[in-house]
PDB file of C-alpha atoms in Angstrom:
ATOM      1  CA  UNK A   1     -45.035  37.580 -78.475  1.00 40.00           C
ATOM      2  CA  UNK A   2     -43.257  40.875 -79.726  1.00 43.00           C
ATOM      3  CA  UNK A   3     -39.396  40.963 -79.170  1.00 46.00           C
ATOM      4  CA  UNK A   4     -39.757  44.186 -77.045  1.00 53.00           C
ATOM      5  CA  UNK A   5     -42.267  42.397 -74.832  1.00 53.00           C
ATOM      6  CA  UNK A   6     -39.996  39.524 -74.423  1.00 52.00           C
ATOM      7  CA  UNK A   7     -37.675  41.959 -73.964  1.00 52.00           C
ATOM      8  CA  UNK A   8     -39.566  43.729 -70.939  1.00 57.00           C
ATOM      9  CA  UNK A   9     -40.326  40.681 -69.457  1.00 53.00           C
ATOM     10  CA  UNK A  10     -36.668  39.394 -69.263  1.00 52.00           C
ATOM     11  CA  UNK A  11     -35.542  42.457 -67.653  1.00 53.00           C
ATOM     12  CA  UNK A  12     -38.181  42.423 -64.954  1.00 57.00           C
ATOM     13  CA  UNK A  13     -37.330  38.351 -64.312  1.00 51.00           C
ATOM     14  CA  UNK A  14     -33.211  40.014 -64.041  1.00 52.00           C
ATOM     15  CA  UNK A  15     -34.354  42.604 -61.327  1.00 49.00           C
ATOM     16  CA  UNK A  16     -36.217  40.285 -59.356  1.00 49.00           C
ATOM     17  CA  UNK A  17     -35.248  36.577 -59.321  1.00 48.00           C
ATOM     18  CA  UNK A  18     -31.936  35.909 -58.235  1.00 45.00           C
ATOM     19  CA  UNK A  19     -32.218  32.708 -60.463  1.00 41.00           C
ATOM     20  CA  UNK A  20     -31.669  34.815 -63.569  1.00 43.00           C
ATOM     21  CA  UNK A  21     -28.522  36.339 -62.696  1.00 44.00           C
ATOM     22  CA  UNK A  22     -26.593  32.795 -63.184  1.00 42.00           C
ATOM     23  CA  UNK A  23     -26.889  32.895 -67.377  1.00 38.00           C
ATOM     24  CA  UNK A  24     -28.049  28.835 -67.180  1.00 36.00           C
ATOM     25  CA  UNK A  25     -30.742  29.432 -65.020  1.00 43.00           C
ATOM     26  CA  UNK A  26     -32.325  30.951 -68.100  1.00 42.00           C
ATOM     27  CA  UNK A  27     -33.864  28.043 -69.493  1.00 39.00           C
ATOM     28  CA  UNK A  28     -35.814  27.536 -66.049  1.00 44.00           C
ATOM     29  CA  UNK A  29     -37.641  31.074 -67.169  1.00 46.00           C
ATOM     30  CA  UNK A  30     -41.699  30.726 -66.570  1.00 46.00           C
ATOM     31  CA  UNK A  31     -42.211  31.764 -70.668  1.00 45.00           C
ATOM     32  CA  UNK A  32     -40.539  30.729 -73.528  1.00 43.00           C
ATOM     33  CA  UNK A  33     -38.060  33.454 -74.887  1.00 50.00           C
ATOM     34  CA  UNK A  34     -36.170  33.425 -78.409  1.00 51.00           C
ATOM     35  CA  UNK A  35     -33.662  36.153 -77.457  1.00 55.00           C
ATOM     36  CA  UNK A  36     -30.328  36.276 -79.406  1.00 62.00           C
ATOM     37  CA  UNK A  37     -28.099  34.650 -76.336  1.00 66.00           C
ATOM     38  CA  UNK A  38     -25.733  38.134 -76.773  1.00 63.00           C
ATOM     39  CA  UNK A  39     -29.483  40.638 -75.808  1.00 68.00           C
ATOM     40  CA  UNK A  40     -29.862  38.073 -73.042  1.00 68.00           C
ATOM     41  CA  UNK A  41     -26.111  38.601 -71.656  1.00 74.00           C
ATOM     42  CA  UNK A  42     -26.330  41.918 -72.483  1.00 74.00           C
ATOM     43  CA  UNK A  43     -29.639  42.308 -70.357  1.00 76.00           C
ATOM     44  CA  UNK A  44     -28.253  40.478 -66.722  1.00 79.00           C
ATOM     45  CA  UNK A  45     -24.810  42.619 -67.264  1.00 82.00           C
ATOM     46  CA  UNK A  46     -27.257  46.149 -67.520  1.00 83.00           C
ATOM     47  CA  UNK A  47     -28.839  44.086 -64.164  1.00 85.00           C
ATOM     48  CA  UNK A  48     -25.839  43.727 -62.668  1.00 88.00           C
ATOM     49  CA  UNK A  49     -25.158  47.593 -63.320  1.00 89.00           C
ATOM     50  CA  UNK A  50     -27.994  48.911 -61.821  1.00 89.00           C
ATOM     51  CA  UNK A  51     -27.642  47.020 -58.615  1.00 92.00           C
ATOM     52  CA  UNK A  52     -23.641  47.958 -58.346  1.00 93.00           C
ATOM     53  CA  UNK A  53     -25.021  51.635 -58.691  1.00 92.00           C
ATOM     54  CA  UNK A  54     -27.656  50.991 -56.255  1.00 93.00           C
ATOM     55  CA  UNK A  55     -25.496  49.268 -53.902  1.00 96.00           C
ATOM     56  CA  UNK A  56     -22.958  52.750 -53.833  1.00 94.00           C
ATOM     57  CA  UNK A  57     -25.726  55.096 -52.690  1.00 94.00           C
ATOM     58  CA  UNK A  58     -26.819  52.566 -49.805  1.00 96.00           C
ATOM     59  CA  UNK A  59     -22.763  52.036 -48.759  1.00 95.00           C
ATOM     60  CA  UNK A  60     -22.757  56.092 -49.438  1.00 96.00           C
ATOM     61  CA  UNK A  61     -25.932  56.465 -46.784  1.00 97.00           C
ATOM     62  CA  UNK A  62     -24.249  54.131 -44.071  1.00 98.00           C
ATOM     63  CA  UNK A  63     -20.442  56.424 -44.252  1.00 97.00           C
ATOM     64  CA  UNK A  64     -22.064  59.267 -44.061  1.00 98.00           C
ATOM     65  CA  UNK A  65     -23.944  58.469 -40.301  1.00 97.00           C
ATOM     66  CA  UNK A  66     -21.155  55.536 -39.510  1.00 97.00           C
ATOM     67  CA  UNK A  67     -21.003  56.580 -36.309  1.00 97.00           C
ATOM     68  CA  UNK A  68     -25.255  56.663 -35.438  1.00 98.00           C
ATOM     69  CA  UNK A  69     -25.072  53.438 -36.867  1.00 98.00           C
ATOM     70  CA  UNK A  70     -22.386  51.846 -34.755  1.00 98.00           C
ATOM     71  CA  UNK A  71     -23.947  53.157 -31.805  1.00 98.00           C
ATOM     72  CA  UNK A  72     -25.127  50.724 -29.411  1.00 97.00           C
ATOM     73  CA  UNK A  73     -28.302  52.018 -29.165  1.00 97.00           C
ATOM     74  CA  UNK A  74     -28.957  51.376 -33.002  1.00 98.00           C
ATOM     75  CA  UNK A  75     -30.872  48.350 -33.164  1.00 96.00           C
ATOM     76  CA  UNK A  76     -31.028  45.220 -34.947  1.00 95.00           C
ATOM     77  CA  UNK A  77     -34.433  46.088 -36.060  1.00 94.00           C
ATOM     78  CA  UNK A  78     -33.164  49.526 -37.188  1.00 97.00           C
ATOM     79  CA  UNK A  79     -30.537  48.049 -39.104  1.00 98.00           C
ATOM     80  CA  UNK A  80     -32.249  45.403 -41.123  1.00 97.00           C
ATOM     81  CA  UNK A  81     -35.278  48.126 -42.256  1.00 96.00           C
ATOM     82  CA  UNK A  82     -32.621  50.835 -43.385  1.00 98.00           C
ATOM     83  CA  UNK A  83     -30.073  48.695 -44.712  1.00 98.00           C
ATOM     84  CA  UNK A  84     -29.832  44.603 -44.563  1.00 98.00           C
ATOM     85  CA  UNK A  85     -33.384  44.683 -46.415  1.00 97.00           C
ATOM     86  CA  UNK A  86     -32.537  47.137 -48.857  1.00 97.00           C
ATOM     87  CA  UNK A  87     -29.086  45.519 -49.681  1.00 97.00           C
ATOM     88  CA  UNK A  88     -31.094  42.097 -50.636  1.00 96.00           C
ATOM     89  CA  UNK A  89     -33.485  44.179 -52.743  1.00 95.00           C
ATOM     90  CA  UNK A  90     -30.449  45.303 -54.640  1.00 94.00           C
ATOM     91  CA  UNK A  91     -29.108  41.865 -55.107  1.00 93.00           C
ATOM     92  CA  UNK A  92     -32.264  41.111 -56.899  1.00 90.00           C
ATOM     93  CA  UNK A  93     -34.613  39.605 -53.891  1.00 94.00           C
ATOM     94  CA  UNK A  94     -37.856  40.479 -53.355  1.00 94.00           C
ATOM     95  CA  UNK A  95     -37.952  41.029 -49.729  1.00 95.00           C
ATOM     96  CA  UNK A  96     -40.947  42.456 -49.094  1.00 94.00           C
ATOM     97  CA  UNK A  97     -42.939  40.579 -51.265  1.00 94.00           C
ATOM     98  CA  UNK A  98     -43.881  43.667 -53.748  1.00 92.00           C
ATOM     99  CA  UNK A  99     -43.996  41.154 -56.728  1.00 91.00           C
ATOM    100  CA  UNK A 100     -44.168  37.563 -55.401  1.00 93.00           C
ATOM    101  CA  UNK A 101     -47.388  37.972 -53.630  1.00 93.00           C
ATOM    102  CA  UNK A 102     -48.855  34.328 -53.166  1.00 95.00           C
ATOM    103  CA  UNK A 103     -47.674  33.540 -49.248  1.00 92.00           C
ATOM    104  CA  UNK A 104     -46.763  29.783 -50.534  1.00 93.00           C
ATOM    105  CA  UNK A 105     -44.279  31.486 -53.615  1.00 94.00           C
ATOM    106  CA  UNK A 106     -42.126  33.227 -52.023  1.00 94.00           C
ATOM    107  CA  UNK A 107     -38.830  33.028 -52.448  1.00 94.00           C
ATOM    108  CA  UNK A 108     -37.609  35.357 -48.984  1.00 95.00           C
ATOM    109  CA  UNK A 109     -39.348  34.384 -45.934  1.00 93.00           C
ATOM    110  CA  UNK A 110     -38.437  36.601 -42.656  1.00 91.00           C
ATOM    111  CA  UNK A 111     -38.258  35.150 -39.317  1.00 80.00           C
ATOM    112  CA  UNK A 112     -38.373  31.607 -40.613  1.00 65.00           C
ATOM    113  CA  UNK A 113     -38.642  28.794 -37.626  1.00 57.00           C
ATOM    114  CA  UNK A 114     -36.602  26.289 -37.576  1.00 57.00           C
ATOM    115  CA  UNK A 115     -36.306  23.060 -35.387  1.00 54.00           C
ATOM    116  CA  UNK A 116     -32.931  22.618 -33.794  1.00 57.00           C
ATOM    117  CA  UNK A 117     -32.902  19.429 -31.418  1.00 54.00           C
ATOM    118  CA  UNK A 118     -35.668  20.039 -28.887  1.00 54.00           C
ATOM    119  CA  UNK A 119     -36.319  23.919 -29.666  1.00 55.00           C
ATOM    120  CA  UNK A 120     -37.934  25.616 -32.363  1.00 52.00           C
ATOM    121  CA  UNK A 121     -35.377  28.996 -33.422  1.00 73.00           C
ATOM    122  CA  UNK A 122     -36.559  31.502 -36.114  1.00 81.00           C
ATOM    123  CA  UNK A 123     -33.871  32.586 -38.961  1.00 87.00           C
ATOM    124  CA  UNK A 124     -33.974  36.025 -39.243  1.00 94.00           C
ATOM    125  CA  UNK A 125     -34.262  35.485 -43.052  1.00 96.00           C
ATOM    126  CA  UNK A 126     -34.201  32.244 -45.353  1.00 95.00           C
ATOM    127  CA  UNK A 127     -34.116  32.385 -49.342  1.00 96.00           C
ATOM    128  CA  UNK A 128     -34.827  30.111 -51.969  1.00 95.00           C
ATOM    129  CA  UNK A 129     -35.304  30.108 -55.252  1.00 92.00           C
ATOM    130  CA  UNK A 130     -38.507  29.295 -57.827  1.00 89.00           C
ATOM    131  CA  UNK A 131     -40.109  27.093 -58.487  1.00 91.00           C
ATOM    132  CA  UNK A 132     -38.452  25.208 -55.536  1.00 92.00           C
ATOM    133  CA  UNK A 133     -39.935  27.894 -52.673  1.00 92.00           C
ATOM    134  CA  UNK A 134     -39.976  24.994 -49.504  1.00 91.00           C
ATOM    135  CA  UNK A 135     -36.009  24.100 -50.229  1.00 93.00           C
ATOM    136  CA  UNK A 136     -33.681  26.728 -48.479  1.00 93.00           C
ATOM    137  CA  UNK A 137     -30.719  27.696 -50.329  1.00 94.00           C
ATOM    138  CA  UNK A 138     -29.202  29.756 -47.353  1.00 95.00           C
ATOM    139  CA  UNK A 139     -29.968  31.609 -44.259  1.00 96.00           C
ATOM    140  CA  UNK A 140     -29.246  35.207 -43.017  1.00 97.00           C
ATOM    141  CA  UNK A 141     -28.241  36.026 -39.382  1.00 96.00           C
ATOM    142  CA  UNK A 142     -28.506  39.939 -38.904  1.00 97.00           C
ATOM    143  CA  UNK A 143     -27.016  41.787 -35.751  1.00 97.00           C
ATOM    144  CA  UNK A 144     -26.684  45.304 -35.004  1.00 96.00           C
ATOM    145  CA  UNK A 145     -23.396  46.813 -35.747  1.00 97.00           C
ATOM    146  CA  UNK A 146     -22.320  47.791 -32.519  1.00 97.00           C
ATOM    147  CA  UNK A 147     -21.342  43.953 -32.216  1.00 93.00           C
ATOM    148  CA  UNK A 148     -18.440  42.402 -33.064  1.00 95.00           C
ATOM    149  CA  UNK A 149     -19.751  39.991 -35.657  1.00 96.00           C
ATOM    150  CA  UNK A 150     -16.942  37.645 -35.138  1.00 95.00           C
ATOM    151  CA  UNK A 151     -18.159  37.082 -31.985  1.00 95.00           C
ATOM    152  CA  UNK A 152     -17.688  32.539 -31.737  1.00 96.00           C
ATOM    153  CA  UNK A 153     -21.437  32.383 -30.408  1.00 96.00           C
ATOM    154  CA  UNK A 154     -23.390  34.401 -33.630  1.00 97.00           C
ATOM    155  CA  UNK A 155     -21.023  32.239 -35.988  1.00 97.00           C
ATOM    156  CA  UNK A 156     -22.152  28.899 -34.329  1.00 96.00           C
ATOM    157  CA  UNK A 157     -25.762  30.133 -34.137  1.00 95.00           C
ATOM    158  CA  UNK A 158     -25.860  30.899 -37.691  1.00 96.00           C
ATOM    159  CA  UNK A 159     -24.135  27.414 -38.475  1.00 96.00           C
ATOM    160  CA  UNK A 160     -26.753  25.890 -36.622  1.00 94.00           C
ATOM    161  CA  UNK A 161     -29.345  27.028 -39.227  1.00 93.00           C
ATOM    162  CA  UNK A 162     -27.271  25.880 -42.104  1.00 94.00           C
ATOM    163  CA  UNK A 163     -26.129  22.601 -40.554  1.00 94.00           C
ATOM    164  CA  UNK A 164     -30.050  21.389 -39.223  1.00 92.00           C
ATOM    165  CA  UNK A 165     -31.589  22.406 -42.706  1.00 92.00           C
ATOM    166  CA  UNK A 166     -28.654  20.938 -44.466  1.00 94.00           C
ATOM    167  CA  UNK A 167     -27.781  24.158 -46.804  1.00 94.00           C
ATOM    168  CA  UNK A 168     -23.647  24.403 -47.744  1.00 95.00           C
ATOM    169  CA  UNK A 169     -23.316  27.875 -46.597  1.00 95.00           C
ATOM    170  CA  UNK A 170     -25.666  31.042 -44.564  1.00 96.00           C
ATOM    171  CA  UNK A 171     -24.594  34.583 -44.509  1.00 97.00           C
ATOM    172  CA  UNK A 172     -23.859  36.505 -40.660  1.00 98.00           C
ATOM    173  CA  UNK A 173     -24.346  39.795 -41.502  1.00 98.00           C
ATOM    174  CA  UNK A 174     -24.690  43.275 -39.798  1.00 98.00           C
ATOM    175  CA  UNK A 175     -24.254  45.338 -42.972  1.00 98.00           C
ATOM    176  CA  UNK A 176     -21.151  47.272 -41.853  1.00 98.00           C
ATOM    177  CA  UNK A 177     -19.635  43.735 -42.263  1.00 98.00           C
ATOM    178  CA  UNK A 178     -20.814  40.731 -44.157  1.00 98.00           C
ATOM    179  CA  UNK A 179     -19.691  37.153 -43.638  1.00 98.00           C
ATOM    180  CA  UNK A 180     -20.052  33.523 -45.269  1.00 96.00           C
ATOM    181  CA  UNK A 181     -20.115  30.867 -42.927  1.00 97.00           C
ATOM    182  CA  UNK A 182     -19.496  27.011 -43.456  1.00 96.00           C
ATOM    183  CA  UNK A 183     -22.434  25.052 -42.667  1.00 96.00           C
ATOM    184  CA  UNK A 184     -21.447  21.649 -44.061  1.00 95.00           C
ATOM    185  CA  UNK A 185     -19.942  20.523 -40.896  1.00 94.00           C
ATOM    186  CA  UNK A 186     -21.644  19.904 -37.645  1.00 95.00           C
ATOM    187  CA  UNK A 187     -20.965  23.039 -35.868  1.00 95.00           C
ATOM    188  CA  UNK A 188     -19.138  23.236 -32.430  1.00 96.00           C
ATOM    189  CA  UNK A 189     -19.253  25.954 -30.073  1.00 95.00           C
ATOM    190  CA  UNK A 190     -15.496  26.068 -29.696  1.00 95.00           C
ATOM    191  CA  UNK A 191     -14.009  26.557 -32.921  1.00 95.00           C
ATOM    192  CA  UNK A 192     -17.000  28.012 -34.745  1.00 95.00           C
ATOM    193  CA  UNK A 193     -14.937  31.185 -36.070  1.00 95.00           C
ATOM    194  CA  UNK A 194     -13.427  28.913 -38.326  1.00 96.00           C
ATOM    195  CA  UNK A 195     -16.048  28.356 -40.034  1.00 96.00           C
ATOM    196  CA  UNK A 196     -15.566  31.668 -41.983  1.00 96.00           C
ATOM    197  CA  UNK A 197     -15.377  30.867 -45.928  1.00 96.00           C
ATOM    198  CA  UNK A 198     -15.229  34.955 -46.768  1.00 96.00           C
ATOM    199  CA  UNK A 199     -15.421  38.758 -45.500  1.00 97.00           C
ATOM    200  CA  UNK A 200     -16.616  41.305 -46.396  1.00 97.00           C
ATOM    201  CA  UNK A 201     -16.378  45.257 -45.200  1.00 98.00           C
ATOM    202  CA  UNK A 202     -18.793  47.615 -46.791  1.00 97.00           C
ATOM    203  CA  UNK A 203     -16.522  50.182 -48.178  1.00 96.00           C
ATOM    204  CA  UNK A 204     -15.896  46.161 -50.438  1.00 96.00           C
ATOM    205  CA  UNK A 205     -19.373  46.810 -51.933  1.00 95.00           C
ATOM    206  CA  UNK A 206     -17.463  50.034 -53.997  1.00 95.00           C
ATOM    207  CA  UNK A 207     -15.507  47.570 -55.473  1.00 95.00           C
ATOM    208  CA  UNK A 208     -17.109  46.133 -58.180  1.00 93.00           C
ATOM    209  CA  UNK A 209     -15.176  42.950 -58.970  1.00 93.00           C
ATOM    210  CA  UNK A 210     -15.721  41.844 -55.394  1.00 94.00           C
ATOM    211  CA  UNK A 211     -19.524  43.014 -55.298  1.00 93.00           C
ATOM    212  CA  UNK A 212     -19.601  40.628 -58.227  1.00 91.00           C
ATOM    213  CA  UNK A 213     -18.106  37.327 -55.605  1.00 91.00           C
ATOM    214  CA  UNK A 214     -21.156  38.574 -53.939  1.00 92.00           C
ATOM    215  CA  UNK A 215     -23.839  39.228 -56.504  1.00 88.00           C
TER     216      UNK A 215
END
C-alpha cells in the first residue's frame, strides 16, 4: 500500500472512530499501517483541530438564537437534530450511520432499550466502540434546554442506565449544558445530584483545553 493511501485511510479512521483519538488504540486499526509514529500524532492532533473548529460554529449557531432555544416550546426532539447530534458528529461519532452501515456494526445506537427491574426504558443514545459494538461504553440522556438539567430525577434516570448496564460513567446533556454522571454506584433517588463527576457550559466548548477533557 502507498504511504499517501495509508495516509488517507488513517485520517478517515481519525474523523470517524472515536477509538483513534486515544494514540494506543492505534494498533486495534482494521489494516496494518507503517506510519512514522510523529505523521500518526501529527494526523489525530489535525483531527482534533478540525473538530475544535467545528465545535465553535455549532456553540456560535446556539448564542446567536439562545433565547429560541431556551424556550419552552423548543423541544427535545428539536434539540438533539440541530445540535446534540451534530456535537457527537464533531467528536468523531458516526451518528447517523453515514459510514458504519451494517445495523449489527454500529458503534451509536439511538433510542437503545434497556431493562431496568421489571420495565424495559430506551436510552436516548448508547455508544460503543469497534470491534466490541454489543458492549456499551456510556449512555446519553438528552433534555430540552428549557430544563434545569440538574434537576435530582434526570440525574438518577440517567444513572439508572449506567448502573443496570454496568458502564463507569453516562453523559446528561441538553447541549446548552453538558454533564458526567457517576454510574458506579447504585443510584438513589435522594442524593442523585451528587453523582456529578464534571460540568460543562457551552460557551466551555470555546475553550480548547477543556474541549480537549471532553474530546
Amino acid at each position: 500500500m502507498k504511504l499517501s493511501k495509508e495516509i488517507d485511510l488513517l485520517l478517515n479512521y481519525c474523523r470517524t472512530s472515536f477509538a483513534a483519538k486515544n494514540l494506543l488504540s492505534l494498533i486495534s486499526l482494521p489494516f496494518s499501517l507503517s506510519l512514522p509514529l510523529f505523521l500518526t500524532e501529527y494526523l489525530i492532533i489535525m483531527a482534533f483541530q478540525e473538530s475544535f473548529h467545528s465545535i465553535k460554529t455549532l456553540l456560535d449557531d446556539f448564542k446567536s438564537n439562545e433565547k429560541h432555544y431556551l424556550n419552552p416550546n423548543y423541544s427535545e426532539a428539536d434539540v438533539r437534530n440541530d445540535f446534540i447530534n451534530k456535537f457527537f458528529i464533531v467528536l468523531g461519532w458516526d451518528v447517523r450511520h453515514e459510514t458504519q452501515k451494517n445495523p449489527y456494526e454500529q458503534e451509536v445506537r439511538v433510542e437503545k432499550p434497556l431493562q431496568i427491574a421489571k420495565a424495559q426504558k430506551r436510552a436516548d443514545y448508547s455508544f460503543s466502540l469497534a470491534p466490541n459494538y454489543r458492549t456499551v461504553k456510556f449512555f446519553v440522556e438528552a433534555k430540552k434546554p428549557a430544563h434545569d438539567l440538574s434537576s435530582k430525577d434526570y440525574y438518577f434516570q440517567t444513572a439508572r442506565y449506567g448502573w443496570n448496564a454496568h458502564t463507569p460513567i453516562a453523559v446528561l446533556t441538553d447541549f446548552e449544558e453538558l454533564h458526567i454522571v457517576d454510574c458506579r454506584f447504585k443510584p438513589n433517588i435522594d442524593d442523585a445530584v451528587t453523582y456529578k463527576i464534571k460540568q460543562f457550559h457551552y460557551s466551555d466548548y470555546a475553550d480548547k483545553d477543556k474541549f480537549a477533557e471532553i474530546y
